[in-house]
Coordinates of C-alpha atoms in Angstrom, one line a residue:
Chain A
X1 CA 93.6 104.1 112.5
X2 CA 89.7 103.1 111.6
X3 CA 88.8 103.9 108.5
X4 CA 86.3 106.4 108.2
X5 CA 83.5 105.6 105.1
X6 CA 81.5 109.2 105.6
X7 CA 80.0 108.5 101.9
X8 CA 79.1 105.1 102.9
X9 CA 81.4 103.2 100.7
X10 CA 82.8 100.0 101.2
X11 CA 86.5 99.7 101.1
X12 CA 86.5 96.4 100.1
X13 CA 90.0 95.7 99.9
X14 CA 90.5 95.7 103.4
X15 CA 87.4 93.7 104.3
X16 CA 88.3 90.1 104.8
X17 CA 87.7 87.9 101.7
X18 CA 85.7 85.7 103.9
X19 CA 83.3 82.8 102.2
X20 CA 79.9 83.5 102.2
X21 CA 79.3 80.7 105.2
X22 CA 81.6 81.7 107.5
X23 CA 80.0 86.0 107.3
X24 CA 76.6 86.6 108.3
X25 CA 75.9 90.1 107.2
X26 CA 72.7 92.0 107.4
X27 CA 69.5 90.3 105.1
X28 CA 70.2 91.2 101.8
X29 CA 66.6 93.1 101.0
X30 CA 68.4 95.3 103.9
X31 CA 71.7 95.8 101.5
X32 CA 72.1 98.5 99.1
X33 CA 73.2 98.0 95.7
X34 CA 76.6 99.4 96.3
X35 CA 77.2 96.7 99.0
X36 CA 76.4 93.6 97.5
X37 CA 78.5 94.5 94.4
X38 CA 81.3 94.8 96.8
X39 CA 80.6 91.7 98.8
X40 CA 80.2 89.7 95.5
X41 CA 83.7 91.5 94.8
X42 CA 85.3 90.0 97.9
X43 CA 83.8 86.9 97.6
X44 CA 84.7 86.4 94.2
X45 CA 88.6 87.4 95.6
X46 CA 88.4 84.8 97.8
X47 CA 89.1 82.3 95.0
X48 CA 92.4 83.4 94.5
X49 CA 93.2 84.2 97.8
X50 CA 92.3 80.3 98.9
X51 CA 94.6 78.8 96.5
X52 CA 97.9 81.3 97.9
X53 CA 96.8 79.7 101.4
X54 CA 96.6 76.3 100.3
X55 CA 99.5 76.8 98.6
X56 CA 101.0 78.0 101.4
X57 CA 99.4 75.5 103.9
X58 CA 101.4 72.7 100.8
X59 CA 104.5 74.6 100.9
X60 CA 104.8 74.3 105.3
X61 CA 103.6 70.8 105.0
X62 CA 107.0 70.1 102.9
X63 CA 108.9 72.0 104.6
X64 CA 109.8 74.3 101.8
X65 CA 108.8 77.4 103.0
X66 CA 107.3 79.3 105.8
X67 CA 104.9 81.3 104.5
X68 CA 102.0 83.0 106.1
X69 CA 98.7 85.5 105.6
X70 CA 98.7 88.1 108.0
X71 CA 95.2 88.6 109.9
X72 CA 93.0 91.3 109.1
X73 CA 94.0 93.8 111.1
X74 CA 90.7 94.9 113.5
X75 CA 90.3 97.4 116.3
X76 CA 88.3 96.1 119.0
X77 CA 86.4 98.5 120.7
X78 CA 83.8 96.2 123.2
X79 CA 84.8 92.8 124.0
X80 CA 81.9 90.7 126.5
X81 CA 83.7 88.1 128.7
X82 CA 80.0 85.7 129.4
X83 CA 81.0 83.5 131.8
X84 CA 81.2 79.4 131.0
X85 CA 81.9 81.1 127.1
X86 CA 84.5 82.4 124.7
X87 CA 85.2 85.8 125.0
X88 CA 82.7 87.6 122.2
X89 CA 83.5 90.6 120.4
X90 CA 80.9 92.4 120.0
X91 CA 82.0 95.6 118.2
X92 CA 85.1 96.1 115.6
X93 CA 86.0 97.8 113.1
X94 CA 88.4 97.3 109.8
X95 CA 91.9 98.8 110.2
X96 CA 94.1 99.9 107.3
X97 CA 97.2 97.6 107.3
X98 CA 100.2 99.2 107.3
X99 CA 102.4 96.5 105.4
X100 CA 101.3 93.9 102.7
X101 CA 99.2 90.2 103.3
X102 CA 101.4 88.1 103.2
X103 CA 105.5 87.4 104.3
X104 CA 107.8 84.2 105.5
X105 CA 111.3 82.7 105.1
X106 CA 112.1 80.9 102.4
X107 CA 115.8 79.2 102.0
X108 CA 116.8 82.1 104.0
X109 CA 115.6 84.6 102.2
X110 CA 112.9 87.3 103.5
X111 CA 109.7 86.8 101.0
X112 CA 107.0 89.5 101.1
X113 CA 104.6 89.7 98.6
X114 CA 100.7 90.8 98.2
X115 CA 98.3 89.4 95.6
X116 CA 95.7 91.2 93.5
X117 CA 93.0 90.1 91.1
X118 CA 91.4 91.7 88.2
X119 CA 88.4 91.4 86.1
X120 CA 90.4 93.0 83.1
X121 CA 91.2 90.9 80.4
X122 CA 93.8 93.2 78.5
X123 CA 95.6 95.3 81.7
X124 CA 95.8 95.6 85.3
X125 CA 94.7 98.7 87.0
X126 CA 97.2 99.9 89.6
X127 CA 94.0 101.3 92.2
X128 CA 94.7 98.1 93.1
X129 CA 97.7 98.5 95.0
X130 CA 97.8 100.6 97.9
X131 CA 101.0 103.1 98.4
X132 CA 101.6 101.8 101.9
X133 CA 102.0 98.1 100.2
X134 CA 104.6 100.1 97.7
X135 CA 106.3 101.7 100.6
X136 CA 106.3 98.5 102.9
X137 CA 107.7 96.7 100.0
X138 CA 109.8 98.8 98.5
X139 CA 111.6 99.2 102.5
X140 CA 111.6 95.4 103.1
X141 CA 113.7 95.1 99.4
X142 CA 116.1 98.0 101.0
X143 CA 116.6 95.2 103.8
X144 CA 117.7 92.7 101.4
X145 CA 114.0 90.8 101.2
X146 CA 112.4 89.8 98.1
X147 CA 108.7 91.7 97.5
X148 CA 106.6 90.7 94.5
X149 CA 103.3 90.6 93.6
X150 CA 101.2 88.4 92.5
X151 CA 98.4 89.3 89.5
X152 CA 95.5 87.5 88.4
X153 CA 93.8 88.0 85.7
X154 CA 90.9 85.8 87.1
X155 CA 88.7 85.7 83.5
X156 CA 91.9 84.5 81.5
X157 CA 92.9 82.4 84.9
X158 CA 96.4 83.9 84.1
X159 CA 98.4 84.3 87.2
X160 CA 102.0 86.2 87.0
X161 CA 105.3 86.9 89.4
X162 CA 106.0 90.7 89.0
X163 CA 109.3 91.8 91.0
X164 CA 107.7 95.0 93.1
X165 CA 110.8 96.7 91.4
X166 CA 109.3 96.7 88.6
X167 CA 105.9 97.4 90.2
X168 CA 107.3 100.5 91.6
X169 CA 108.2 101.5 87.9
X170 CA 104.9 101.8 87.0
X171 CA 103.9 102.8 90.4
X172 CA 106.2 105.9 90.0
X173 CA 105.0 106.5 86.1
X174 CA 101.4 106.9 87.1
X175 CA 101.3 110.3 87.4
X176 CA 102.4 110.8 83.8
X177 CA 101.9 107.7 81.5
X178 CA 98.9 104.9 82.1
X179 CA 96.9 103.7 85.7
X180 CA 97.2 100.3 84.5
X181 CA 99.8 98.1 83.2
X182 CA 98.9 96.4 79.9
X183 CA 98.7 92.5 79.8
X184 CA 101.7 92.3 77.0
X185 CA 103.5 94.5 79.0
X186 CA 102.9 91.9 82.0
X187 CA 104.1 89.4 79.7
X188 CA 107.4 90.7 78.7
X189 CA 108.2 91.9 82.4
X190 CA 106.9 89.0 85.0
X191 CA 107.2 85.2 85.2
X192 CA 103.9 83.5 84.1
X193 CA 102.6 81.1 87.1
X194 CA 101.0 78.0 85.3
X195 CA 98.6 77.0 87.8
X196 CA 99.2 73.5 89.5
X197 CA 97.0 70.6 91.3
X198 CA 99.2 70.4 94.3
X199 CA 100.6 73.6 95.0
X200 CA 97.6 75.3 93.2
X201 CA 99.9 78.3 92.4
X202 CA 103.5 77.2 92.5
X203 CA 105.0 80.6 93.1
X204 CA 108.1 79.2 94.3
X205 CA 109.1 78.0 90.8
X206 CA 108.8 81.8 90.0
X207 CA 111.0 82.4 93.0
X208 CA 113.4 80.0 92.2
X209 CA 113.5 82.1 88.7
X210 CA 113.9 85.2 90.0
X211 CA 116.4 84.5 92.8
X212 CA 118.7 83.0 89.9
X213 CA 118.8 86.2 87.5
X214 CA 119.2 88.8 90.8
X215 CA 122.3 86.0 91.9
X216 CA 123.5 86.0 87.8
X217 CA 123.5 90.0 87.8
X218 CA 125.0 89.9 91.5
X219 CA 127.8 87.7 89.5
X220 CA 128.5 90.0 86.9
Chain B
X1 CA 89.7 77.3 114.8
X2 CA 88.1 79.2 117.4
X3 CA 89.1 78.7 121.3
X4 CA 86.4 77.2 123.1
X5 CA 86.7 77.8 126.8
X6 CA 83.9 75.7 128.5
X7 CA 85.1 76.4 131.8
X8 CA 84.6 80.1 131.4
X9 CA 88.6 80.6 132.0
X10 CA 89.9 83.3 129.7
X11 CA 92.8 82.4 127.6
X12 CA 94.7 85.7 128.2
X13 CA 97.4 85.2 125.9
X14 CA 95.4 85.0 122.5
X15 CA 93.2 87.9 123.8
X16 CA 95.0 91.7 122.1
X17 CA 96.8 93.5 125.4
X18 CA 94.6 97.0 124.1
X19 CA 94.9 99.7 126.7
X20 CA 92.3 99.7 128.8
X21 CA 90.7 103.2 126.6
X22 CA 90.3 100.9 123.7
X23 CA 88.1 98.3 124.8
X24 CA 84.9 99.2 127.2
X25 CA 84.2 95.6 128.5
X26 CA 81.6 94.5 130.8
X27 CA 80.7 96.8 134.1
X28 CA 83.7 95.5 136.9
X29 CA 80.5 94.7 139.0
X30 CA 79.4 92.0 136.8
X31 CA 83.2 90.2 135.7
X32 CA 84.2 87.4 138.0
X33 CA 86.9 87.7 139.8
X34 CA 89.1 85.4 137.6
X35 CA 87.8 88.1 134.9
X36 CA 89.3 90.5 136.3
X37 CA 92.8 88.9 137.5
X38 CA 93.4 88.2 133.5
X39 CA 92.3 91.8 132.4
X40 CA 95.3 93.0 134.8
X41 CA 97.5 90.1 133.5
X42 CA 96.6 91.3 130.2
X43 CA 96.9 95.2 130.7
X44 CA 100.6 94.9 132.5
X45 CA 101.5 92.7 129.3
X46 CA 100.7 95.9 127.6
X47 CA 103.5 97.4 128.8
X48 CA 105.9 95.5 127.0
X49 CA 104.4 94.7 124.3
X50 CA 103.9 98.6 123.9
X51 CA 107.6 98.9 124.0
X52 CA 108.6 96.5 121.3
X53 CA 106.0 98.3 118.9
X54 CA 107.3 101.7 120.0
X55 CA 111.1 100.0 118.9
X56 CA 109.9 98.8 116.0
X57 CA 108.7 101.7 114.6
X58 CA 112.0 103.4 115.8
X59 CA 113.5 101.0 113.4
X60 CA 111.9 101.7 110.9
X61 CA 111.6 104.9 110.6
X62 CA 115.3 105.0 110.5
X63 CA 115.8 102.4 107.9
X64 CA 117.5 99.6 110.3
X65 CA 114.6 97.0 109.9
X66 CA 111.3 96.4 108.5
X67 CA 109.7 94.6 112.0
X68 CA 106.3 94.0 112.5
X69 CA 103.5 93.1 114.8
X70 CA 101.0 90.5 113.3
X71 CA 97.1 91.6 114.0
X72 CA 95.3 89.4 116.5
X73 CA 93.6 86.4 114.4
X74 CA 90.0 87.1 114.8
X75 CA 87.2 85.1 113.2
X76 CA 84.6 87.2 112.2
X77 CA 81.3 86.1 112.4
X78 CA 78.6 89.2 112.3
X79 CA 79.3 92.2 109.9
X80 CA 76.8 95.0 109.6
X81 CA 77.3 97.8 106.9
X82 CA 75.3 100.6 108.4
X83 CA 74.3 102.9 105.4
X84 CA 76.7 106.1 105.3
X85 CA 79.2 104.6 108.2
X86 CA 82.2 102.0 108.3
X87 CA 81.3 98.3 108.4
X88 CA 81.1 97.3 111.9
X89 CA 82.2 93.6 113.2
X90 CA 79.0 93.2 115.5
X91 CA 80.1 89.1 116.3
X92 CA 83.6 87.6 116.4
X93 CA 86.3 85.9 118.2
X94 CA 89.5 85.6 118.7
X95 CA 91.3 82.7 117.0
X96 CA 94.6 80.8 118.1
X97 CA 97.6 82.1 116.1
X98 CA 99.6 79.8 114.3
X99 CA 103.2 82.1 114.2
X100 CA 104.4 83.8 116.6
X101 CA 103.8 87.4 117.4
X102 CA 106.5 89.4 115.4
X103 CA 108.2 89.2 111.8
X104 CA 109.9 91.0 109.1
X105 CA 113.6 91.8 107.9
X106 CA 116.7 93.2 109.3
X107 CA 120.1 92.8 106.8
X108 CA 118.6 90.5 104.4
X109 CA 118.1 88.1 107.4
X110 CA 114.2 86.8 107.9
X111 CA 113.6 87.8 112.0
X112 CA 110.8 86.1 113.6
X113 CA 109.9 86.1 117.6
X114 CA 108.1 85.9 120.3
X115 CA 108.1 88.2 123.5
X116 CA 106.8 87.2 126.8
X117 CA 107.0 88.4 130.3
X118 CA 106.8 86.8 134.0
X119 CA 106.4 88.6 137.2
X120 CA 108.5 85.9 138.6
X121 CA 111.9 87.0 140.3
X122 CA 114.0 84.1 139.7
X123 CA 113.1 81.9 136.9
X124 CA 111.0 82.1 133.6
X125 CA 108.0 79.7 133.8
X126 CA 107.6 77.5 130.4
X127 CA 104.0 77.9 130.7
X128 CA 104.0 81.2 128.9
X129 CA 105.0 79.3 125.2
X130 CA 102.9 77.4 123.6
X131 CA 103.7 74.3 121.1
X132 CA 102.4 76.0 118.1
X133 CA 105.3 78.7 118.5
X134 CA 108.1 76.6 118.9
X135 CA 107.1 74.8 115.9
X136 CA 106.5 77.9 114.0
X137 CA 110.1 79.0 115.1
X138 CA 112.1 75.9 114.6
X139 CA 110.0 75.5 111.3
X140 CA 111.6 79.2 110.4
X141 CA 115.1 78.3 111.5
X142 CA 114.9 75.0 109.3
X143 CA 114.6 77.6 106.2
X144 CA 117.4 79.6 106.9
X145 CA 115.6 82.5 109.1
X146 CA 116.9 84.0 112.9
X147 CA 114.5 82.9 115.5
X148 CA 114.1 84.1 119.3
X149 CA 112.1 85.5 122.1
X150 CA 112.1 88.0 124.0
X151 CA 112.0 87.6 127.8
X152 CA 111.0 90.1 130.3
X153 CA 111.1 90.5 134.1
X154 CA 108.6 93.1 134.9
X155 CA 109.7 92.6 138.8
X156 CA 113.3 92.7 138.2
X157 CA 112.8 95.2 134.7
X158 CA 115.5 92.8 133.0
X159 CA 115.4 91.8 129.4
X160 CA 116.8 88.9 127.9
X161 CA 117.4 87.9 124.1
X162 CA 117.3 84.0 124.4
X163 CA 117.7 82.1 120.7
X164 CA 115.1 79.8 119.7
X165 CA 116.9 76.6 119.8
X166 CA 118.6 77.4 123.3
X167 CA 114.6 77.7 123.8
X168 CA 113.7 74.5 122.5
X169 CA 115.9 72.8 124.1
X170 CA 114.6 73.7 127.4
X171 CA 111.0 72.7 126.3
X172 CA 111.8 69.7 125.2
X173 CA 113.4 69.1 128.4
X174 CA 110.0 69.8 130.3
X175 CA 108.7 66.6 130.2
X176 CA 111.7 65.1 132.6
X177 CA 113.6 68.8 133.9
X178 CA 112.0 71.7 135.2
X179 CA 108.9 73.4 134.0
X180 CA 110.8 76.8 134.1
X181 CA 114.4 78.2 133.0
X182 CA 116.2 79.2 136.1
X183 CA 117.0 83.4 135.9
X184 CA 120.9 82.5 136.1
X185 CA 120.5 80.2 133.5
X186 CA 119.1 82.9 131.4
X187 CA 121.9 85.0 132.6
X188 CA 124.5 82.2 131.1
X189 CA 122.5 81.2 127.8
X190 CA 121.3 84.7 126.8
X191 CA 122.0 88.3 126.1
X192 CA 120.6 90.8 128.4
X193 CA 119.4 94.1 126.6
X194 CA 119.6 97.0 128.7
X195 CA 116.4 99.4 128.0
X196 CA 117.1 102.6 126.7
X197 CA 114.9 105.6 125.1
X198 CA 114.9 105.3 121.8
X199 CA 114.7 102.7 120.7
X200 CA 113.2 101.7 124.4
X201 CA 114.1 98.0 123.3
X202 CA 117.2 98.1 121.7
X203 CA 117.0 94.4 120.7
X204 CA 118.5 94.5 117.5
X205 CA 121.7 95.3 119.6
X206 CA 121.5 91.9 120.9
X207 CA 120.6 90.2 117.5
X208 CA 123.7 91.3 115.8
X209 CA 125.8 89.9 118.3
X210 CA 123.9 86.2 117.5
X211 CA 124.6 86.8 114.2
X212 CA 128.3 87.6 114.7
X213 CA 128.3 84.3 116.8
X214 CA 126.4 82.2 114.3
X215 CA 128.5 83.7 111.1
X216 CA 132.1 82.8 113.8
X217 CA 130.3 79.7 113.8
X218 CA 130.1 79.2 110.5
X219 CA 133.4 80.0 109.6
X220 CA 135.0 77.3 111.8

């Protein structure tokens, strides 16, 4: 389905997090003020997401995991075949995904996860998770997978391992209690990621954690 | 990376199999006739590929896996954002994929494949893997996950369910044996799924009976 922006917003969480060099987008005298907040958004998202794919990119080298980011997913609606070139496409649009960004196999296990950032410094606000991400997550755990999410808190460079069972807690308690989750609360219920040289975010230490206590409580 | 093709052939694989309403390409009159050859290559493909999606979302809509499609990787060069309208991709291309064409989770097991078709009658021509994807599957099957592809005479409107290391045994055997798997071969090292109506690709038939071979396996 193509998203449809009839107020002329930006929905910038399915935009690509692409660095500035690699998007030329219309002058920016041209933009409106709305737009290059967004684009600054996404490009300052593209820290974080860079270090999951290097991470990842560290992890395959090893041979410790196979872990991936799923492409944006794009309808393409003209395509011009120039001869002697690369196909060009020449108009797209943004699709809404229907699961989360990124999944692989790790020690046989199914891993799904997304990752979101915030500006916050004292909570995470939960507009930024998507209910198909809950429902793709929460139907990939019914399968056996593991689902989590990873948050960043990119002005305290905090980055934690939240079980999306716990996710869907608060997902669920929306309607009633807070939008947001607060940071102690974040604290008491994930697995802080102490970022790394080489992997940058070594979320499979936080795996390892997790997988131990849902194998303790399978014990018991 | 994007594909470069300086001999203006179209690398039909990478290229989305879109039904032929989705994407207005150039005028017939002005395509060359190699053009047009890999649009039909790319539209029967659709077929297929149609009904693995139209399977997978059998699946999951009844709870019996969490299977999906990966988006095309497309690098996106030109984005406009029109005031009042969705973004539109006005330059990009398409990019070589680095998995293969299908994940997600069935049982707690990691499924990961590939699904390709010939119009051959009597053997499957190796031609239509490339490296990346048996590397990507035997990477996969190093970390505990199930790994195959699915094989489709459009001729003969046969499926097979052939496992990724019968596979790779067979492409590493290029270089000195045939360049294609001979049909009765298939026949002998496969399981044949019989299509059906819903799902119209009942392939998850033919996985549990690899699992039930691999856990026999396992036993003894």
């Amino acid at each position: 389905m193509v998203l449809n922006y009839p107020d002329g917003r930006l929905y910038s969480d399915d935009i690509p997090k692409k660095p500035a060099k690699q998007v030329r987008t219309t002058p920016p005298s041209k933009r409106t003020a709305q737009t290059q907040k967004k684009n600054n958004f996404a490009n300052r998202g593209m820290r974080f997401e860079e270090a999951i794919n290097e991470s990842n990119a560290y992890y395959l080298s090893r041979n410790l995991a196979v872990i991936h980011k799923k492409p944006t997913p794009i309808q393409i609606v003209k395509v011009d075949y120039p001869r002697r070139s690369a196909a060009v496409i020449k108009e797209a649009y943004f699709k809404e995904a229907s699961t989360t960004d990124y999944n692989g196999v790790y020690k046989g296990y199914y891993v799904d996860f997304e990752a979101k950032e915030t500006k916050n410094k004292t909570s995470f606000p939960l507009k930024n998770f998507h209910q198909h991400q809950i429902t793709h997550m929460n139907a990939c755990r019914n399968q056996g997978g593991i689902t989590f999410v990873l948050l960043w808190f990119s002005q305290l460079q905090r980055c934690f391992f939240m079980d999306s069972k716990t996710l869907d807690r608060h997902w669920q308690a929306q309607a009633t209690a807070k939008k947001s989750i607060p940071l102690q609360v974040i604290e008491a219920e994930s697995t802080e990621i102490f970022l790394g040289i080489a992997p940058r975010i070594p979320y499979l230490d936080a795996l390892d954690h997790y997988i131990a206590l849902k194998e303790q409580e399978h014990d018991n």
